[in-house]
Amino acid sequence: MTVLNEAPVSSSSAAARHTRLLILGSGPAGLAAALYAARAELAPVVLSGTELGGQVSLTYTIENYPGFPDGVGGAELGNLFQKQAERFGAQVEFDSAYRVDLSKRPFNLVTDNGEIQTDALIIATGASPILLNIPGEKELTGKGISYCATCDGWFFKDKKVVVVGGGDTALEEGLFLTRYASSVTVIHRRDSLRAGVVLQKRALEHPKMKFIWNTVATEIVGREKVEAVRTKNVQTGEESLLPIDGVFVFIGHTPNTKMFEGQIEMENAYIKVDNRMKTSVAGVFAAGEAADPHFRQVITSAGMGAAAAIEATHFLEHETA
Ligand code: NAP
């Protein structure tokens, strides 16, 4: 989603069109919500955001989504989600909201294509992995660079991989990768890890895990696929070229929630929801990675989306009863 942090807008525009339920985001959470809401005959409108299909569509193959014993392409799964929601009447539009006013209902949103007023809103804007922003990263993403060990670890059976980061995610995912990879080398910019002590101990003692300290990745090298990573020791300035088959980047995620700052309760930029996906604003629900700092899986996001739609349906029924 395009997210800008701007002041709320007035919710009185005569030009705005009206929806009963608007869903922001077309990842698993948004499209599962759309499916459930469409089957409840709410004719939901989904604004896809700039990344149609969400993060899952960037993943080569998904092998842990039930129902696909041979795996399914991430983009293909996204298409199937969309097709199924549309079959029941959901309308998916390639559009992004960039300003929102949740202070009164109907909620008012300004999008790239106009203005929308909606009786209920499901926020499923997802999260984006923080990128290294170094040469080669963009070009080789999906060709040996990954941001998800659970999704892509299997492809590195008996291969040498690098993990960038020193937090819990880097070590947890790094340990997961030892199931497949012949070696997992953690490149960390300091000489001590941010991760918790239990994970640190397990990682430091693992025979397949190695550590390169005080070092940053400066370039990912390869033509068709990752071949090496160029590194620089931040203390000595010494540069090295490390031949490698894969690079996993775990330097944090950012939920795409900036647009809602100051209007809805959040914790560490994640939208706070109760166990019914309700946010601090009545009529606004959130699902998926925008509201989930813990699981970040396709299936958990889809489950949250379905729950949010069921609750939004109840909300709309009660309020018109
Ligand atoms: P994180 O705790 O923010 O750690 C990010 C790591 O990446 C840090 O080690 C940081 O280095 C490094 N880093 C950041 N920007 C970088 C850059 N540009 N270049 C190189 N390195 C960079 O993120 P996380 O590991 O994803 O964890 C997020 C939250 O989830 C944390 O609260 C964590 O405790 C929690 N979590 C918990 C578990 C668990 O308990 N099992 C598992 C996963 C996540 P510095 O250390 O130098 O800052």
CSV table of C-alpha atoms and ligand atoms in Angstrom, one decimal:
chain,number,residue,atom,x,y,z
A,1,MET,CA,0.0,0.0,0.0
A,2,THR,CA,1.1,3.6,-0.5
A,3,VAL,CA,1.3,5.0,2.9
A,4,LEU,CA,1.6,8.7,3.8
A,5,ASN,CA,1.3,10.3,7.1
A,6,GLU,CA,-1.0,13.2,6.5
A,7,ALA,CA,-3.7,14.9,8.5
A,8,PRO,CA,-7.2,13.5,8.5
A,9,VAL,CA,-9.4,14.8,5.8
A,10,SER,CA,-13.0,15.8,6.0
A,11,SER,CA,-15.6,13.1,5.6
A,12,SER,CA,-18.2,15.2,3.9
A,13,SER,CA,-17.2,15.1,0.3
A,14,ALA,CA,-20.2,14.9,-2.0
A,15,ALA,CA,-18.0,13.3,-4.7
A,16,ALA,CA,-17.0,10.3,-2.7
A,17,ARG,CA,-18.5,7.0,-3.6
A,18,HIS,CA,-19.8,4.8,-0.8
A,19,THR,CA,-19.1,1.1,0.1
A,20,ARG,CA,-20.4,-1.0,3.0
A,21,LEU,CA,-17.0,-2.6,3.5
A,22,LEU,CA,-13.7,-1.5,2.2
A,23,ILE,CA,-10.6,-3.7,2.5
A,24,LEU,CA,-7.1,-2.3,2.2
A,25,GLY,CA,-4.6,-4.7,0.8
A,26,SER,CA,-4.7,-7.7,-1.5
A,27,GLY,CA,-2.4,-10.2,0.3
A,28,PRO,CA,-3.8,-13.3,2.0
A,29,ALA,CA,-5.5,-11.3,4.8
A,30,GLY,CA,-7.2,-8.9,2.5
A,31,LEU,CA,-8.4,-11.5,0.0
A,32,ALA,CA,-9.5,-14.0,2.6
A,33,ALA,CA,-11.5,-11.1,4.2
A,34,ALA,CA,-12.9,-10.3,0.7
A,35,LEU,CA,-14.0,-13.9,0.2
A,36,TYR,CA,-15.9,-14.1,3.5
A,37,ALA,CA,-17.4,-10.6,3.1
A,38,ALA,CA,-18.5,-11.3,-0.5
A,39,ARG,CA,-20.2,-14.6,0.7
A,40,ALA,CA,-22.0,-12.5,3.3
A,41,GLU,CA,-23.2,-10.4,0.4
A,42,LEU,CA,-21.5,-7.2,1.5
A,43,ALA,CA,-20.0,-6.6,-2.0
A,44,PRO,CA,-16.7,-5.7,-0.6
A,45,VAL,CA,-14.3,-3.4,-2.5
A,46,VAL,CA,-10.6,-4.3,-2.1
A,47,LEU,CA,-7.9,-1.7,-2.9
A,48,SER,CA,-5.0,-3.8,-4.0
A,49,GLY,CA,-2.2,-1.4,-3.0
A,50,THR,CA,0.8,-1.2,-5.2
A,51,GLU,CA,1.9,-4.7,-4.5
A,52,LEU,CA,-0.9,-6.8,-6.0
A,53,GLY,CA,-1.1,-10.1,-4.0
A,54,GLY,CA,1.1,-8.8,-1.2
A,55,GLN,CA,4.4,-10.4,0.0
A,56,VAL,CA,3.2,-13.9,-0.9
A,57,SER,CA,3.2,-13.1,-4.6
A,58,LEU,CA,6.9,-12.4,-4.3
A,59,THR,CA,7.6,-15.9,-3.1
A,60,TYR,CA,8.7,-18.4,-5.6
A,61,THR,CA,6.9,-21.4,-4.1
A,62,ILE,CA,4.7,-21.8,-1.1
A,63,GLU,CA,4.9,-25.3,0.4
A,64,ASN,CA,3.3,-24.8,3.7
A,65,TYR,CA,-0.2,-23.6,2.7
A,66,PRO,CA,-2.6,-26.6,3.3
A,67,GLY,CA,-4.3,-28.0,0.2
A,68,PHE,CA,-1.4,-27.9,-2.1
A,69,PRO,CA,0.6,-31.1,-1.5
A,70,ASP,CA,3.0,-30.3,-4.3
A,71,GLY,CA,3.4,-26.6,-3.4
A,72,VAL,CA,2.0,-23.6,-5.3
A,73,GLY,CA,3.7,-20.6,-6.8
A,74,GLY,CA,3.2,-17.5,-4.6
A,75,ALA,CA,1.8,-15.4,-7.5
A,76,GLU,CA,-0.4,-18.3,-8.5
A,77,LEU,CA,-1.8,-18.6,-4.9
A,78,GLY,CA,-2.5,-14.9,-4.9
A,79,ASN,CA,-4.3,-15.2,-8.2
A,80,LEU,CA,-6.4,-18.1,-6.8
A,81,PHE,CA,-7.3,-16.1,-3.7
A,82,GLN,CA,-8.4,-13.2,-5.9
A,83,LYS,CA,-10.4,-15.3,-8.3
A,84,GLN,CA,-12.2,-17.1,-5.5
A,85,ALA,CA,-13.2,-13.8,-3.8
A,86,GLU,CA,-14.3,-12.3,-7.1
A,87,ARG,CA,-16.4,-15.3,-7.9
A,88,PHE,CA,-18.7,-14.3,-5.0
A,89,GLY,CA,-18.8,-10.6,-5.9
A,90,ALA,CA,-15.7,-9.0,-4.3
A,91,GLN,CA,-14.3,-6.1,-6.4
A,92,VAL,CA,-10.6,-5.9,-6.5
A,93,GLU,CA,-9.3,-2.5,-7.7
A,94,PHE,CA,-5.7,-1.5,-8.5
A,95,ASP,CA,-5.7,1.5,-6.2
A,96,SER,CA,-4.0,2.7,-3.1
A,97,ALA,CA,-5.4,4.8,-0.2
A,98,TYR,CA,-3.1,7.5,1.0
A,99,ARG,CA,-5.2,9.4,3.5
A,100,VAL,CA,-7.8,8.3,5.9
A,101,ASP,CA,-10.2,9.8,8.4
A,102,LEU,CA,-11.4,7.4,11.0
A,103,SER,CA,-12.8,10.0,13.4
A,104,LYS,CA,-16.4,9.5,12.3
A,105,ARG,CA,-18.5,7.1,10.2
A,106,PRO,CA,-18.7,6.6,7.4
A,107,PHE,CA,-14.9,6.6,7.3
A,108,ASN,CA,-13.4,8.6,4.6
A,109,LEU,CA,-10.4,7.6,2.4
A,110,VAL,CA,-8.6,9.4,-0.3
A,111,THR,CA,-7.1,7.1,-2.9
A,112,ASP,CA,-5.0,7.5,-6.0
A,113,ASN,CA,-8.3,7.2,-8.0
A,114,GLY,CA,-10.6,9.4,-5.9
A,115,GLU,CA,-12.4,9.3,-2.6
A,116,ILE,CA,-14.4,6.6,-0.8
A,117,GLN,CA,-16.7,6.5,2.1
A,118,THR,CA,-17.2,3.2,3.9
A,119,ASP,CA,-19.3,2.0,6.7
A,120,ALA,CA,-16.7,-0.5,7.8
A,121,LEU,CA,-13.0,-1.0,7.1
A,122,ILE,CA,-10.6,-3.9,7.2
A,123,ILE,CA,-6.9,-2.9,7.3
A,124,ALA,CA,-4.8,-5.6,5.7
A,125,THR,CA,-1.9,-3.5,4.4
A,126,GLY,CA,0.7,-6.0,5.4
A,127,ALA,CA,4.4,-5.4,6.2
A,128,SER,CA,7.5,-5.0,4.2
A,129,PRO,CA,10.8,-6.5,5.0
A,130,ILE,CA,13.5,-3.9,5.6
A,131,LEU,CA,15.9,-4.1,2.7
A,132,LEU,CA,19.6,-3.9,2.7
A,133,ASN,CA,19.5,-1.4,-0.1
A,134,ILE,CA,22.8,-2.5,-1.6
A,135,PRO,CA,23.8,-3.2,-5.2
A,136,GLY,CA,22.5,-6.5,-6.5
A,137,GLU,CA,19.7,-6.8,-4.0
A,138,LYS,CA,16.8,-5.8,-6.1
A,139,GLU,CA,18.1,-7.6,-9.2
A,140,LEU,CA,18.7,-11.0,-7.4
A,141,THR,CA,15.6,-11.0,-5.2
A,142,GLY,CA,13.9,-14.4,-5.8
A,143,LYS,CA,17.2,-15.6,-7.5
A,144,GLY,CA,19.0,-16.5,-4.3
A,145,ILE,CA,18.0,-13.6,-2.1
A,146,SER,CA,15.2,-14.2,0.2
A,147,TYR,CA,13.4,-12.6,3.2
A,148,CYS,CA,11.7,-15.8,4.3
A,149,ALA,CA,13.5,-19.0,5.4
A,150,THR,CA,10.3,-20.9,6.0
A,151,CYS,CA,9.2,-20.2,2.4
A,152,ASP,CA,12.5,-20.7,0.6
A,153,GLY,CA,14.9,-22.7,2.9
A,154,TRP,CA,14.1,-25.9,1.1
A,155,PHE,CA,15.7,-24.6,-2.1
A,156,PHE,CA,19.0,-24.4,-0.4
A,157,LYS,CA,19.5,-28.1,0.3
A,158,ASP,CA,23.2,-28.8,0.8
A,159,LYS,CA,24.0,-25.2,-0.3
A,160,LYS,CA,26.0,-22.5,1.5
A,161,VAL,CA,23.9,-19.5,2.7
A,162,VAL,CA,24.4,-16.2,4.4
A,163,VAL,CA,22.1,-14.7,6.9
A,164,VAL,CA,22.3,-10.9,7.5
A,165,GLY,CA,21.1,-9.6,10.9
A,166,GLY,CA,21.8,-10.3,14.5
A,167,GLY,CA,18.3,-10.3,16.1
A,168,ASP,CA,15.9,-13.0,17.1
A,169,THR,CA,14.6,-13.5,13.6
A,170,ALA,CA,18.0,-13.8,12.0
A,171,LEU,CA,19.0,-16.5,14.5
A,172,GLU,CA,15.7,-18.3,14.6
A,173,GLU,CA,15.5,-18.4,10.8
A,174,GLY,CA,19.2,-19.2,10.5
A,175,LEU,CA,18.7,-22.2,12.8
A,176,PHE,CA,15.8,-23.2,10.7
A,177,LEU,CA,18.0,-23.0,7.6
A,178,THR,CA,20.5,-25.5,9.1
A,179,ARG,CA,17.9,-28.2,8.3
A,180,TYR,CA,18.7,-27.7,4.6
A,181,ALA,CA,21.9,-25.8,4.1
A,182,SER,CA,25.3,-27.2,4.4
A,183,SER,CA,26.4,-24.0,6.2
A,184,VAL,CA,24.8,-20.9,7.5
A,185,THR,CA,27.0,-17.9,7.9
A,186,VAL,CA,25.6,-15.0,9.9
A,187,ILE,CA,26.9,-11.6,9.0
A,188,HIS,CA,26.3,-9.1,11.8
A,189,ARG,CA,27.3,-5.5,11.9
A,190,ARG,CA,28.4,-5.6,15.5
A,191,ASP,CA,30.4,-7.9,17.7
A,192,SER,CA,27.4,-8.9,19.9
A,193,LEU,CA,24.0,-10.2,19.0
A,194,ARG,CA,20.7,-8.5,19.7
A,195,ALA,CA,18.9,-11.9,19.9
A,196,GLY,CA,17.9,-13.4,23.2
A,197,VAL,CA,20.4,-15.5,25.1
A,198,VAL,CA,18.8,-18.9,24.5
A,199,LEU,CA,18.7,-18.4,20.8
A,200,GLN,CA,22.3,-17.0,20.9
A,201,LYS,CA,23.5,-20.1,22.7
A,202,ARG,CA,21.8,-22.5,20.3
A,203,ALA,CA,23.1,-20.6,17.3
A,204,LEU,CA,26.6,-20.2,18.5
A,205,GLU,CA,26.9,-23.8,19.4
A,206,HIS,CA,25.4,-25.1,16.2
A,207,PRO,CA,28.0,-27.0,14.1
A,208,LYS,CA,26.6,-25.6,10.8
A,209,MET,CA,26.5,-22.0,11.9
A,210,LYS,CA,29.4,-19.6,11.5
A,211,PHE,CA,29.6,-15.9,12.4
A,212,ILE,CA,31.3,-13.0,10.7
A,213,TRP,CA,31.4,-10.1,13.2
A,214,ASN,CA,31.6,-6.3,12.7
A,215,THR,CA,30.8,-6.7,9.1
A,216,VAL,CA,28.2,-5.5,6.6
A,217,ALA,CA,27.2,-6.8,3.2
A,218,THR,CA,28.0,-4.1,0.6
A,219,GLU,CA,27.0,-5.9,-2.6
A,220,ILE,CA,25.4,-9.1,-3.8
A,221,VAL,CA,27.1,-10.5,-6.8
A,222,GLY,CA,25.7,-12.8,-9.5
A,223,ARG,CA,24.4,-12.8,-13.0
A,224,GLU,CA,21.4,-15.2,-13.2
A,225,LYS,CA,21.6,-16.1,-9.5
A,226,VAL,CA,23.5,-15.2,-6.3
A,227,GLU,CA,27.1,-16.2,-6.6
A,228,ALA,CA,28.9,-14.2,-3.9
A,229,VAL,CA,28.4,-11.5,-1.3
A,230,ARG,CA,30.9,-8.6,-0.9
A,231,THR,CA,31.5,-7.6,2.7
A,232,LYS,CA,33.3,-4.9,4.6
A,233,ASN,CA,34.6,-5.0,8.1
A,234,VAL,CA,33.3,-1.9,9.7
A,235,GLN,CA,36.3,-1.7,12.1
A,236,THR,CA,39.2,-2.4,9.8
A,237,GLY,CA,37.6,-1.4,6.5
A,238,GLU,CA,38.8,-4.7,5.0
A,239,GLU,CA,36.7,-5.9,2.1
A,240,SER,CA,36.1,-9.6,1.2
A,241,LEU,CA,34.2,-11.6,-1.4
A,242,LEU,CA,32.4,-14.6,0.0
A,243,PRO,CA,31.2,-17.2,-2.5
A,244,ILE,CA,27.7,-18.2,-1.6
A,245,ASP,CA,24.5,-19.8,-3.0
A,246,GLY,CA,21.9,-17.8,-1.1
A,247,VAL,CA,21.4,-14.6,1.0
A,248,PHE,CA,18.7,-14.4,3.6
A,249,VAL,CA,18.0,-10.9,4.9
A,250,PHE,CA,16.5,-10.5,8.4
A,251,ILE,CA,17.1,-7.0,9.5
A,252,GLY,CA,13.5,-6.3,10.6
A,253,HIS,CA,10.0,-5.7,9.1
A,254,THR,CA,8.0,-2.6,8.9
A,255,PRO,CA,4.2,-2.9,9.1
A,256,ASN,CA,2.5,-0.7,6.5
A,257,THR,CA,0.5,1.3,9.0
A,258,LYS,CA,1.9,4.8,8.9
A,259,MET,CA,-1.2,6.2,7.4
A,260,PHE,CA,-3.2,5.3,10.6
A,261,GLU,CA,-0.8,6.8,13.1
A,262,GLY,CA,-2.6,8.9,15.7
A,263,GLN,CA,-6.0,7.6,14.6
A,264,ILE,CA,-5.9,4.0,15.9
A,265,GLU,CA,-4.1,2.3,18.8
A,266,MET,CA,-0.8,0.7,17.8
A,267,GLU,CA,2.1,-1.0,19.4
A,268,ASN,CA,5.5,-0.8,17.8
A,269,ALA,CA,3.8,0.3,14.6
A,270,TYR,CA,1.6,-2.8,14.6
A,271,ILE,CA,-2.2,-2.1,14.8
A,272,LYS,CA,-3.5,-3.5,18.0
A,273,VAL,CA,-6.4,-5.9,17.6
A,274,ASP,CA,-8.3,-8.1,20.1
A,275,ASN,CA,-8.9,-11.7,19.5
A,276,ARG,CA,-11.8,-10.7,17.2
A,277,MET,CA,-9.6,-8.5,15.0
A,278,LYS,CA,-11.3,-5.4,16.4
A,279,THR,CA,-9.2,-2.3,16.6
A,280,SER,CA,-9.6,0.6,19.0
A,281,VAL,CA,-12.0,2.2,16.5
A,282,ALA,CA,-15.5,0.7,16.2
A,283,GLY,CA,-16.1,-0.5,12.7
A,284,VAL,CA,-12.4,-0.8,11.9
A,285,PHE,CA,-10.8,-4.2,11.8
A,286,ALA,CA,-7.2,-5.3,11.1
A,287,ALA,CA,-5.7,-8.5,9.9
A,288,GLY,CA,-2.5,-10.0,8.6
A,289,GLU,CA,1.0,-8.6,9.1
A,290,ALA,CA,-0.1,-5.1,9.7
A,291,ALA,CA,-1.5,-6.4,13.0
A,292,ASP,CA,0.7,-9.5,13.6
A,293,PRO,CA,4.2,-9.2,14.8
A,294,HIS,CA,4.4,-12.9,15.7
A,295,PHE,CA,3.4,-15.4,13.1
A,296,ARG,CA,3.7,-13.8,9.7
A,297,GLN,CA,2.5,-16.8,7.7
A,298,VAL,CA,0.2,-17.0,4.7
A,299,ILE,CA,-2.2,-19.2,6.6
A,300,THR,CA,-2.3,-17.1,9.8
A,301,SER,CA,-2.8,-13.9,7.8
A,302,ALA,CA,-5.6,-15.6,5.8
A,303,GLY,CA,-7.2,-16.8,9.0
A,304,MET,CA,-7.1,-13.3,10.5
A,305,GLY,CA,-8.7,-11.9,7.4
A,306,ALA,CA,-11.5,-14.4,7.5
A,307,ALA,CA,-12.1,-13.6,11.2
A,308,ALA,CA,-12.0,-9.8,10.5
A,309,ALA,CA,-14.7,-10.2,7.8
A,310,ILE,CA,-16.9,-12.3,10.0
A,311,GLU,CA,-16.7,-9.6,12.7
A,312,ALA,CA,-17.2,-6.8,10.2
A,313,THR,CA,-20.4,-8.6,9.0
A,314,HIS,CA,-21.7,-8.8,12.5
A,315,PHE,CA,-20.9,-5.1,13.1
A,316,LEU,CA,-22.8,-4.0,10.0
A,317,GLU,CA,-25.7,-6.3,10.7
A,318,HIS,CA,-26.1,-5.0,14.3
A,319,GLU,CA,-25.8,-1.4,13.3
A,320,THR,CA,-28.5,-1.6,10.6
A,321,ALA,CA,-30.8,-3.9,12.8
B,1,NAP,P1,15.4,-6.7,15.3
B,1,NAP,O1,15.3,-7.2,16.7
B,1,NAP,O2,15.1,-5.3,15.0
B,1,NAP,O3,16.8,-7.1,14.8
B,1,NAP,C1,17.3,-6.6,13.5
B,1,NAP,C2,18.7,-7.0,13.4
B,1,NAP,O4,19.2,-6.6,12.1
B,1,NAP,C3,19.7,-6.4,14.5
B,1,NAP,O5,20.6,-7.3,14.9
B,1,NAP,C4,20.3,-5.2,13.7
B,1,NAP,O6,21.6,-4.9,14.1
B,1,NAP,C5,20.3,-5.7,12.3
B,1,NAP,N1,20.2,-4.6,11.3
B,1,NAP,C6,19.2,-3.7,11.2
B,1,NAP,N2,19.4,-2.9,10.2
B,1,NAP,C7,20.5,-3.4,9.5
B,1,NAP,C8,21.2,-3.0,8.4
B,1,NAP,N3,20.8,-2.0,7.6
B,1,NAP,N4,22.3,-3.7,8.0
B,1,NAP,C9,22.7,-4.8,8.8
B,1,NAP,N5,22.1,-5.2,9.9
B,1,NAP,C10,21.0,-4.5,10.3
B,1,NAP,O7,14.4,-7.5,14.3
B,1,NAP,P2,13.9,-9.0,14.3
B,1,NAP,O8,15.0,-9.9,14.6
B,1,NAP,O9,13.1,-9.2,13.1
B,1,NAP,O10,12.9,-9.1,15.6
B,1,NAP,C11,11.8,-8.2,15.6
B,1,NAP,C12,11.0,-8.4,16.9
B,1,NAP,O11,10.4,-9.7,17.0
B,1,NAP,C13,12.0,-8.3,18.1
B,1,NAP,O12,11.3,-7.7,19.2
B,1,NAP,C14,12.3,-9.8,18.4
B,1,NAP,O13,12.6,-10.0,19.8
B,1,NAP,C15,10.9,-10.4,18.1
B,1,NAP,N6,11.2,-11.8,17.7
B,1,NAP,C16,11.2,-12.8,18.7
B,1,NAP,C17,11.4,-14.1,18.4
B,1,NAP,C18,11.4,-15.1,19.5
B,1,NAP,O14,11.3,-14.7,20.6
B,1,NAP,N7,11.6,-16.4,19.2
B,1,NAP,C19,11.6,-14.5,17.1
B,1,NAP,C20,11.6,-13.5,16.1
B,1,NAP,C21,11.4,-12.2,16.4
B,1,NAP,P3,21.9,-4.2,15.6
B,1,NAP,O15,21.7,-5.4,16.5
B,1,NAP,O16,23.2,-3.7,15.4
B,1,NAP,O17,20.8,-3.2,15.7
